[in-house]
XYZ file of C-alpha atoms in Angstrom:
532
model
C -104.036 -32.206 -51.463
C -106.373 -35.182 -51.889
C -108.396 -36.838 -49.119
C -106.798 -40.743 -48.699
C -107.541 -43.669 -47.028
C -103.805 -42.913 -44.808
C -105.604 -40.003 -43.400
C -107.488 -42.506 -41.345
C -104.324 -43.739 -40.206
C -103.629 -39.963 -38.743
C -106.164 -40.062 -35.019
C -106.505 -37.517 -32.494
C -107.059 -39.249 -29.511
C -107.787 -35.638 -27.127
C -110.857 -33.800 -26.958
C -112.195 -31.280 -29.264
C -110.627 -28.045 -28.399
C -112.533 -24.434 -29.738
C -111.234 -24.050 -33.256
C -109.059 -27.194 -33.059
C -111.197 -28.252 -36.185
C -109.142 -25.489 -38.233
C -106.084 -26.750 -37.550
C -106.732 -30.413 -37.682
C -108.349 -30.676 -41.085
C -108.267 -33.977 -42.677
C -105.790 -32.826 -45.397
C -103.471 -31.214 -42.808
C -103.669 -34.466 -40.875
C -103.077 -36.566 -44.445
C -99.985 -34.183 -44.645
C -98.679 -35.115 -41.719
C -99.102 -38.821 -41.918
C -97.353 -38.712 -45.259
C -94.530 -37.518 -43.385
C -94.867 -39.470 -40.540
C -95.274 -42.773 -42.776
C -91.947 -41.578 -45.202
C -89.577 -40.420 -41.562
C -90.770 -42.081 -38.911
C -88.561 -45.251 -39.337
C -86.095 -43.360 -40.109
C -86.408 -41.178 -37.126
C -86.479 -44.102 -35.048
C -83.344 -45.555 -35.890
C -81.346 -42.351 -35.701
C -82.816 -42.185 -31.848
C -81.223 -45.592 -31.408
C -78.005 -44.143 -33.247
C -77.842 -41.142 -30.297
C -78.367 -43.960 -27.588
C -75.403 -45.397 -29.073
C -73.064 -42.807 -29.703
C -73.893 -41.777 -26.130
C -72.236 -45.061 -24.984
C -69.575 -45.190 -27.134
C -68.358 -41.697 -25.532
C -69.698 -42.413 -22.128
C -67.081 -45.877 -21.974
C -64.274 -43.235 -23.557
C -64.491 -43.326 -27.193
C -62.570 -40.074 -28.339
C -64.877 -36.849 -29.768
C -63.273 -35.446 -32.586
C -64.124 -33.793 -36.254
C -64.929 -36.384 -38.218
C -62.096 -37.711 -40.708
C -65.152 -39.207 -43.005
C -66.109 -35.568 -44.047
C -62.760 -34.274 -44.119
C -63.192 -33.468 -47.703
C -66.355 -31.627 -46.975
C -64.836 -29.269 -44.562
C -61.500 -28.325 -46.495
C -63.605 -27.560 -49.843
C -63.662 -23.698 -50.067
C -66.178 -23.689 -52.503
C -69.603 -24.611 -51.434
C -72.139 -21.964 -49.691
C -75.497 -22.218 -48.117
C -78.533 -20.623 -50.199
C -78.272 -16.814 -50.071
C -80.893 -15.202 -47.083
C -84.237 -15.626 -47.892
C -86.943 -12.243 -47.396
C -87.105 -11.044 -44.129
C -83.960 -12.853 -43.391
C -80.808 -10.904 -44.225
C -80.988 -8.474 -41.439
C -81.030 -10.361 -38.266
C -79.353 -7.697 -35.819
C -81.923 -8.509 -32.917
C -84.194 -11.865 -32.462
C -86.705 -12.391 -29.740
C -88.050 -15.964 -28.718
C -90.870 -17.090 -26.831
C -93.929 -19.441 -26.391
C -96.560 -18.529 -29.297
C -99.263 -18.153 -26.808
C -101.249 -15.209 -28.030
C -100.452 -12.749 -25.918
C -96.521 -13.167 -26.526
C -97.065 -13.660 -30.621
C -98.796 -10.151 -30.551
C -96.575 -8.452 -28.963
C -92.999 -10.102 -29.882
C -93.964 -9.446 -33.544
C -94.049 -5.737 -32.208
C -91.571 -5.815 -30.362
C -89.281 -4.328 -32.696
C -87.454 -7.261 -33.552
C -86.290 -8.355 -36.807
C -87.127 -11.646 -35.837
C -89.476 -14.040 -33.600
C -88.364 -17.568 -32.960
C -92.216 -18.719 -32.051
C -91.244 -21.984 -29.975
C -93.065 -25.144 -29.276
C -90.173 -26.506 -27.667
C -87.831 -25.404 -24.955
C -90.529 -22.251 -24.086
C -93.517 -24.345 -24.219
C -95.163 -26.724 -22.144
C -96.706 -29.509 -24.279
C -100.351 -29.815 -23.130
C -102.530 -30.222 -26.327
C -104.127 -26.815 -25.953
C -100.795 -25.150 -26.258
C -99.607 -26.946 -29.154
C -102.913 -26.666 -31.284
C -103.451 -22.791 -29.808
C -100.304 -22.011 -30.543
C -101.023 -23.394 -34.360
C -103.958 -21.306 -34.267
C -102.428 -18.079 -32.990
C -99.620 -18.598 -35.860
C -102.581 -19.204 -38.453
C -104.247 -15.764 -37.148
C -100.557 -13.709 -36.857
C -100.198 -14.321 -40.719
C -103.711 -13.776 -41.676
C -103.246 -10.485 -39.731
C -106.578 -11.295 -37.296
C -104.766 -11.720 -34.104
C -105.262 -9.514 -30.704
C -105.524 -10.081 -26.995
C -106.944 -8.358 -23.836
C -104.743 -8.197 -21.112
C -106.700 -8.706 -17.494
C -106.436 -4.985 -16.903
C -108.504 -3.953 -20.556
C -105.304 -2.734 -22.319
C -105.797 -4.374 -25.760
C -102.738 -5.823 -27.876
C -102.435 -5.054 -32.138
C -100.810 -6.193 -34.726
C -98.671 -3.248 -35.533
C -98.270 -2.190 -39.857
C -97.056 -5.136 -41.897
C -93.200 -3.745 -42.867
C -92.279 -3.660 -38.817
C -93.180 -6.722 -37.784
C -90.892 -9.121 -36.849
C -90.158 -12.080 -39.374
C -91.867 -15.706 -37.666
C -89.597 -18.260 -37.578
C -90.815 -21.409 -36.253
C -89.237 -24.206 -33.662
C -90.467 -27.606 -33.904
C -89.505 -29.668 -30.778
C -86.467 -31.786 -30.799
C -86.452 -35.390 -33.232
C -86.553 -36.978 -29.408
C -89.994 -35.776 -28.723
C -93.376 -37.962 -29.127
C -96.783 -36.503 -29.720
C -98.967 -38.846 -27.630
C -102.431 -36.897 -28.878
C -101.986 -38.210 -32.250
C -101.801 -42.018 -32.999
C -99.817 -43.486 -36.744
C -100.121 -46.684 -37.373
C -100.737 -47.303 -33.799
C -98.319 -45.555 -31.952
C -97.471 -41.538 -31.435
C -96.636 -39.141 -34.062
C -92.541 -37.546 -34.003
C -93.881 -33.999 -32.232
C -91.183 -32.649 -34.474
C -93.271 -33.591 -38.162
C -96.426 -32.273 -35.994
C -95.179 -28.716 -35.135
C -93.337 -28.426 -38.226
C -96.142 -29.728 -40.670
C -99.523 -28.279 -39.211
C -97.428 -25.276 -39.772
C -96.211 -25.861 -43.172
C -99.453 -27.202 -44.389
C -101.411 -24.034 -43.023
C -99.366 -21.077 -43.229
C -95.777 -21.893 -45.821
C -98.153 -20.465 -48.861
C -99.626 -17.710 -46.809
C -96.345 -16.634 -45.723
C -95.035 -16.616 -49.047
C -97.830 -14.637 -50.530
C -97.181 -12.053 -47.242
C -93.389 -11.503 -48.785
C -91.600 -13.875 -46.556
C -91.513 -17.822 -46.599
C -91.816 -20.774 -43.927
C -88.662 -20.502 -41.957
C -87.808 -22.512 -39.009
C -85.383 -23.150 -35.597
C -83.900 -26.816 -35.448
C -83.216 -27.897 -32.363
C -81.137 -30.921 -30.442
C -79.600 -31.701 -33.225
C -76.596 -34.205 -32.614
C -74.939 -35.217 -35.815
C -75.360 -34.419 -39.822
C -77.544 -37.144 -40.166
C -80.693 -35.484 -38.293
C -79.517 -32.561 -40.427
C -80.080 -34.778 -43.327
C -83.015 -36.002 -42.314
C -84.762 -32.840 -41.892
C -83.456 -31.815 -45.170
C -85.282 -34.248 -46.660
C -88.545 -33.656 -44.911
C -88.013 -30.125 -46.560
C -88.050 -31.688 -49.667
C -90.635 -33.969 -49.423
C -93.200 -31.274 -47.516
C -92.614 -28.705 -50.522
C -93.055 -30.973 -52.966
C -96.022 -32.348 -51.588
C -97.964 -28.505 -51.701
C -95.687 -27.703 -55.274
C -93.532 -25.134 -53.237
C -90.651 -24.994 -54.626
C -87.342 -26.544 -53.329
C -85.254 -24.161 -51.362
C -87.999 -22.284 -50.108
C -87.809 -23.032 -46.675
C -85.074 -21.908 -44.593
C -83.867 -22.918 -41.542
C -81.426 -21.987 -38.591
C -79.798 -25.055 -36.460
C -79.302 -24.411 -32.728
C -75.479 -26.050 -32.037
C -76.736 -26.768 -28.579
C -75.032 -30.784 -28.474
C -71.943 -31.011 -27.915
C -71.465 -33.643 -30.601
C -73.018 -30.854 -32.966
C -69.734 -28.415 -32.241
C -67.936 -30.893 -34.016
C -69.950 -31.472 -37.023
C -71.088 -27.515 -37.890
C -69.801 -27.093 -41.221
C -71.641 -30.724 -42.274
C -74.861 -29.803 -40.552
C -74.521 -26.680 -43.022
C -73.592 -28.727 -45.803
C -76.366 -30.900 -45.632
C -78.961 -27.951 -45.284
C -77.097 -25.989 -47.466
C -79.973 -25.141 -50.131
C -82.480 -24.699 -46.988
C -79.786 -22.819 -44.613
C -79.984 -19.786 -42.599
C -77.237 -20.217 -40.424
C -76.349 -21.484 -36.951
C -76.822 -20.263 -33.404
C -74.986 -20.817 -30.486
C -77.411 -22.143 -27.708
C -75.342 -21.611 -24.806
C -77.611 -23.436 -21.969
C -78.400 -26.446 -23.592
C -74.583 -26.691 -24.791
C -73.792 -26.999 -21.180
C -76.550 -29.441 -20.476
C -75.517 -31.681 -23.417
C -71.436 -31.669 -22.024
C -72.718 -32.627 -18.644
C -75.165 -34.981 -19.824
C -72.024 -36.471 -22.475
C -69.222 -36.346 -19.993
C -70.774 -36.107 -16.754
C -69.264 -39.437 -15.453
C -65.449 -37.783 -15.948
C -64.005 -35.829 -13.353
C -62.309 -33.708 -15.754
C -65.774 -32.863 -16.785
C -67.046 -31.167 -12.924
C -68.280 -27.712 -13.676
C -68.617 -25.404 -10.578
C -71.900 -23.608 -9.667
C -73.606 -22.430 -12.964
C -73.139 -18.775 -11.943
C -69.730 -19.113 -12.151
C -69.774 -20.638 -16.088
C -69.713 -17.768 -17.944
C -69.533 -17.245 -22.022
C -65.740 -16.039 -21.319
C -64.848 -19.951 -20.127
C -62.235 -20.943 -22.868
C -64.478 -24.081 -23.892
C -66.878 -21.741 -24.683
C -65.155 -19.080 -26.349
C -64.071 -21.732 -28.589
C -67.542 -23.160 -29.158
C -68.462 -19.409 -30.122
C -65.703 -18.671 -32.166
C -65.484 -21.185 -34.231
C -69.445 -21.385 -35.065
C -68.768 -17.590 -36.355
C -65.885 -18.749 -38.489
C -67.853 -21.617 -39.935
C -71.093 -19.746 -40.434
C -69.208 -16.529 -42.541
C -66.528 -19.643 -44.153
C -69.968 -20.636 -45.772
C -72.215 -17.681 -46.108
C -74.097 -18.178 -43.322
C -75.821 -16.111 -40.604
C -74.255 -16.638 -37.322
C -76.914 -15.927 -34.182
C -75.744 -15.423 -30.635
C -77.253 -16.790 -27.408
C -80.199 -15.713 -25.318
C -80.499 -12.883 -23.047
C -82.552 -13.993 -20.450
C -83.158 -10.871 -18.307
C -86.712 -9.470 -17.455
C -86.735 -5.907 -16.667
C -87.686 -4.825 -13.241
C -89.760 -1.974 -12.120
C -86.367 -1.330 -9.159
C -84.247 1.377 -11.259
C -81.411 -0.296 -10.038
C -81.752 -3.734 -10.804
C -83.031 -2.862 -14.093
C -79.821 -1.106 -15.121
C -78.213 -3.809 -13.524
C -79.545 -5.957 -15.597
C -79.495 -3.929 -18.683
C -75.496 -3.895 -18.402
C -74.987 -7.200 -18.462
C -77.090 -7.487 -21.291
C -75.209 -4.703 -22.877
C -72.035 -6.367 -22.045
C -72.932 -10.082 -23.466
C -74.125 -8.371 -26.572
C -70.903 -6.577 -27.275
C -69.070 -9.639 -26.829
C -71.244 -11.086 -29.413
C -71.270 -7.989 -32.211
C -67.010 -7.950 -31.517
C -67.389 -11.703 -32.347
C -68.682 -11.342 -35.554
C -71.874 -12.558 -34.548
C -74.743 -11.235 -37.133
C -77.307 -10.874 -34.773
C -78.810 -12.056 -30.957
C -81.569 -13.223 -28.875
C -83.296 -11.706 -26.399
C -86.659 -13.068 -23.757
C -88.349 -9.978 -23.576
C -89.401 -6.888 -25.458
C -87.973 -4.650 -23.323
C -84.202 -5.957 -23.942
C -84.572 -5.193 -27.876
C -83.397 -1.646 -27.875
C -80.407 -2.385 -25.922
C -79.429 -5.099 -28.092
C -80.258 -3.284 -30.899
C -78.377 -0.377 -30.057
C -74.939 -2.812 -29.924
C -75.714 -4.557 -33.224
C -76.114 -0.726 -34.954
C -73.142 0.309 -33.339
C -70.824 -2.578 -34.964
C -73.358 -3.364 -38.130
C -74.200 0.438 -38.601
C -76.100 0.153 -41.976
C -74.578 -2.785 -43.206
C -77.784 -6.308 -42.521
C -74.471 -8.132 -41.581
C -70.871 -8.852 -41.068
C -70.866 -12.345 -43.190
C -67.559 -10.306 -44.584
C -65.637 -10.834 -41.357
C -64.263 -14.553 -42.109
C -62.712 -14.785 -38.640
C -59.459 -16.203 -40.121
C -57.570 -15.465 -36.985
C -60.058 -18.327 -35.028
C -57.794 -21.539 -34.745
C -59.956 -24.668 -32.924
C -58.810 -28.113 -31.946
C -60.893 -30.813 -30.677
C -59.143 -30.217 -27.320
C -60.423 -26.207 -27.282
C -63.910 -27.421 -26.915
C -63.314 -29.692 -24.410
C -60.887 -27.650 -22.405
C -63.579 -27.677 -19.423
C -61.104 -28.184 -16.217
C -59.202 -24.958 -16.459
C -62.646 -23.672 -15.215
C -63.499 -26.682 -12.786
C -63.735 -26.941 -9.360
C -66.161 -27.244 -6.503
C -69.889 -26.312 -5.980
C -70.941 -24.052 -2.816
C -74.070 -24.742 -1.224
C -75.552 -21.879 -2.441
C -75.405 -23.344 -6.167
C -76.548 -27.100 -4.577
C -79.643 -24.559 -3.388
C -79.607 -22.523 -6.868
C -80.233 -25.277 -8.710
C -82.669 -27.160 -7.105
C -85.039 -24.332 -6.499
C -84.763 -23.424 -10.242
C -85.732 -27.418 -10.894
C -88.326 -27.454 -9.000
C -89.833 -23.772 -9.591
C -90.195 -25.090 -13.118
C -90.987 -28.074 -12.756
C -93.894 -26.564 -10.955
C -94.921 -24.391 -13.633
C -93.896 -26.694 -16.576
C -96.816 -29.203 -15.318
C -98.915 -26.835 -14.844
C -98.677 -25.762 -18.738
C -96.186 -22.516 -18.561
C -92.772 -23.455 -20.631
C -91.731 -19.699 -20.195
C -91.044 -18.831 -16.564
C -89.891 -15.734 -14.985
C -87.925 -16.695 -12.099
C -85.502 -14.560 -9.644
C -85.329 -12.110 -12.740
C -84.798 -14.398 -15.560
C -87.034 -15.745 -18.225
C -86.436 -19.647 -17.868
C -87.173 -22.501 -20.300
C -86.649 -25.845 -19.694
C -82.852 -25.770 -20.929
C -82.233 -24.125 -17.527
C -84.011 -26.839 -15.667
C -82.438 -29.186 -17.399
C -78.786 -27.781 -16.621
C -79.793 -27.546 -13.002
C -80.640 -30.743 -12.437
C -77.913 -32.430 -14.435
C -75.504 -30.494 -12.104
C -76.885 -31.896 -9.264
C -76.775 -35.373 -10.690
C -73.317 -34.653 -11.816
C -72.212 -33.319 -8.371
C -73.872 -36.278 -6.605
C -72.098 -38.934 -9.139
C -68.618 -37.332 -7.804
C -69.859 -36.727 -3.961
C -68.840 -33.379 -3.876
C -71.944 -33.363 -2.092
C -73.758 -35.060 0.357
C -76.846 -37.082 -1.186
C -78.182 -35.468 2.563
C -77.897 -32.195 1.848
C -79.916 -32.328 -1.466
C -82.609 -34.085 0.498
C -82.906 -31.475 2.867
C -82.428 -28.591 0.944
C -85.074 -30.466 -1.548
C -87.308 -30.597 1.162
C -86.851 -26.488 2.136
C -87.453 -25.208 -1.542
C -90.956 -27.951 -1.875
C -92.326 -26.273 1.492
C -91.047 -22.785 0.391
C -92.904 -23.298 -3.484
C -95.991 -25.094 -1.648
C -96.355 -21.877 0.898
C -95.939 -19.725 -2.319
C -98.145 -21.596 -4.717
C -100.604 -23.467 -2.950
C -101.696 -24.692 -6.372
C -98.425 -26.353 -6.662
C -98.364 -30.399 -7.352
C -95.575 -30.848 -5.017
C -95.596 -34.574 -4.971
C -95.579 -34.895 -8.754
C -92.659 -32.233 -8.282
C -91.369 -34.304 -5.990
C -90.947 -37.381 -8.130
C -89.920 -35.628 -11.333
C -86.668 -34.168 -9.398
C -86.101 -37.669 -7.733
C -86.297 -39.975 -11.535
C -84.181 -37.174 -13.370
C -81.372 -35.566 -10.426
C -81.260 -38.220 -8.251
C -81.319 -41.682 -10.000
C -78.338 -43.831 -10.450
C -78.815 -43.623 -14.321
C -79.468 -40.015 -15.739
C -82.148 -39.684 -17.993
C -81.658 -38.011 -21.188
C -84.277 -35.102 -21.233
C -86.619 -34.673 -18.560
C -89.601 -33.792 -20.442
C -90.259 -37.357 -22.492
C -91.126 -38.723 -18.839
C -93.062 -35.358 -17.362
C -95.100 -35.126 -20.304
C -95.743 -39.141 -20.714
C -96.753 -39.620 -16.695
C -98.121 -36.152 -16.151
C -99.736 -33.900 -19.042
C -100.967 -37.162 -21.014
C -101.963 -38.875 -18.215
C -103.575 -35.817 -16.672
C -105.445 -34.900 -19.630
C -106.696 -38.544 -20.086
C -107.798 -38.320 -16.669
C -109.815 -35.590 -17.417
C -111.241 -37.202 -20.644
């Protein structure tokens, strides 16, 4: 691609970082201003559209399958593109940061495929983001390793059993404040996606696979649309053709459930299916409906994937993914193995369990945190798949969903113990903790968190507190126990900033949207401008 006068429009207001200058070429910074300067209105206004919508619903406006695209859904003859290579077995997925020690060895794992993440799994500090460009950039070109602090030393395993990259952008709702349009931030969204594009969509292609990605936080079929047409525009831009990227959308908004088969339809000639991203699904009903009674979920512990809401969220994302020809990818097992026997087949079993579930389902494939949890969910997927990459054959004709299924949230209401109050406010603020201090990916009491579990902890409490089925005292205090218990743990620990993050996103009047547009604007900007 020519050098422009708009690349000058593209500045990177951080420091030099070792081998940053590979990454952020002028041409790859051209690219992405050409994107930015073609979406970023656009972009804009659909942000406004979600701050809307939200209102509409939040002073009772009725959620329901659109009657606009009625004709869309009852067509029977439209399908999404057929699987791309490296794409039409999906049996077992892992995700994770792409730090390098986790992009070594989740594209070992196993795996037949690695959801590298720059969102929910990754803190945003401009050394992530750019390293984890880099370590993406050295995966492909197969130069990748790492030394772990004891001298064991990581390798790319042979080229035909590593795990397919697939690539999540962060959410449309998501600045990058380290690069400046025009005078104002970059969409992180056209960053992560197009330094990747730019650097590794041809390499991948010439490897035997393609640039596939993850969408996530989509709300309606119009972000679908609008990342369509980014698709179009990027490929065009390096003469790749059309329909070679693919890409799988996380229904993870409730507002999303009810729009599937358009968010298909819109990325039909760049689709790889949906997945069902259980946490965040909760977050986004709490953070829709959170006002209504009807709406008061009990302790998270107690919301399992059985809850009829979510049975019907599940089912009916199988039924429209095979309807269409679509993969259909199940939820995360977040389990870390433990060195205790027991609580590692503990643990195992319930991952066993939430995977058969899935496979029964019709689901094509899973997600899983950690290496060690691919054989187990492998295992499941062979026993229901056996040879076969899929079950896009089982049409799930007997699934049946109203608008009312996926609402159906008070047969599972009901109160929150103290013990959840506690739960989720030590989960909050254990994050929080290690979200500032640059980890997205944190193992905590035996899970591997990302900040969809923060973000469904706090919401809860915000929720709860809204409705006083708890005391505004008691989250004080027991705020106050799990600060001193994380400062005695982590001395390191910015407990005040912790402090405040909890207070502007649990406890204000007003509940913020996502908690990480104001941690990462007052704390890892202003933190690494501090340093500057």
């Amino acid at each position: 691609m020519p050098t422009s006068a708009l690349t000058r429009l593209v500045r990177v207001l951080a420091a030099p970082g070792e081998r940053h200058d590979q990454i952020l070429t002028p041409e790859a910074l051209e690219f992405v201003g050409r994107l930015t300067a073609e979406f970023g209105e656009r972009r804009r206004d659909l942000m406004k559209e979600r701050r809307r919508q939200a209102l509409r619903l939040a002073t009772g406006s009725p959620l329901d399958f659109p009657l606009v695209t009625a004709a869309v859904r009852a067509d029977p003859t439209w399908r999404v593109a057929p699987p791309a290579p490296g794409l039409t077995d999906r049996r077992v997925e892992i995700t994770g940061p792409p730090d390098r020690r986790m992009t070594v060895n989740a594209l070992n794992s196993g795996a037949r495929v690695w959801m590298a993440d720059f969102e929910d799994a990754t803190a945003p500090t401009w050394a992530n983001v750019i390293d984890g460009q880099l370590n993406l950039l050295d995966a492909v070109e197969r130069r990748i390793d790492f030394t772990g602090e004891d001298g064991r030393e990581y390798r790319l395993g042979a080229p035909d059993r590593l795990a397919t990259v697939m690539v999540r952008p962060r959410g449309w709702h998501l600045d990058e404040e380290h690069l400046e349009f025009e005078g104002g931030p970059v969409p992180a969204a056209l960053v992560d996606f197009g330094l990747y594009f730019f650097h590794c969509a041809q390499r991948q292609i010439d490897a035997g696979r393609g640039p596939y990605f993850y969408l996530p936080k989509l709300e309606n079929r119009y972000e679908a649309r609008l990342w369509n047409d980014v698709f179009v525009t990027a490929q065009d831009l390096l003469d790749i053709p059309r329909g070679t990227i693919r890409a799988t959308v996380l229904i993870e908004t409730v507002t999303a459930a009810f729009e599937m088969e358009e968010i298909l339809h819109e990325l039909r000639d760049h689709s790889a299916g949906l997945n069902a991203g259980r946490w965040d699904y909760l977050f986004s009903l709490i953070k829709t409906f959170g006002h209504r009674t009807d709406f008061l979920l009990p302790d998270r512990a107690r919301v399992t994937m059985t809850a009829p809401f979510l049975r019907a969220y599940t089912e009916l994302l199988v039924q429209t993914c095979h309807r269409r020809g679509a993969h259909a990818i199940g939820g995360m097992a977040a389990q870390v193995p433990s060195r205790d026997p027991d609580v590692h087949q503990a643990a195992l079993a319930k991952v066993r369990l939430d995977k058969e579930r899935e496979a029964e389902d019709g689901f094509d494939g899973s997600w899983v945190a950690h290496p060690g949890l691919v054989p187990v969910c492998r295992e499941v997927f062979d026993g229901v798949l056996g040879e076969r990459p899929h079950q896009l054959d089982r049409r799930r004709e007997d699934v049946a969903v109203a608008a009312g299924d996926l609402l159906s949230v008070r047969r599972i209401g009901g109160p929150p113990t103290e013990q959840g109050v506690r739960t989720n406010i030590a989960v909050a603020v254990r994050y929080f903790a290690a979200w500032l201090g640059g980890r997205g990916a944190v193992a905590l009491d035996g899970l591997m968190e990302d900040a969809a579990t923060a973000e469904i902890a706090r919401v809860q409490i915000w929720q709860w507190l809204r409705h006083r089925v708890i005391d505004r005292e008691l989250v004080q205090w027991l705020l106050d126990e799990e600060l001193d218990a994380l400062g005695a743990g982590y001395p390191w620990a910015p407990l005040d900033e912790v402090r405040a993050l909890f207070q502007r996103t649990a406890l204000a009047v007003e509940l913020p949207a996502f908690f990480t547009p104001d941690a990462y604007s007052r704390h890892l900007v202003q933190r690494a401008q501090e340093r500057a």
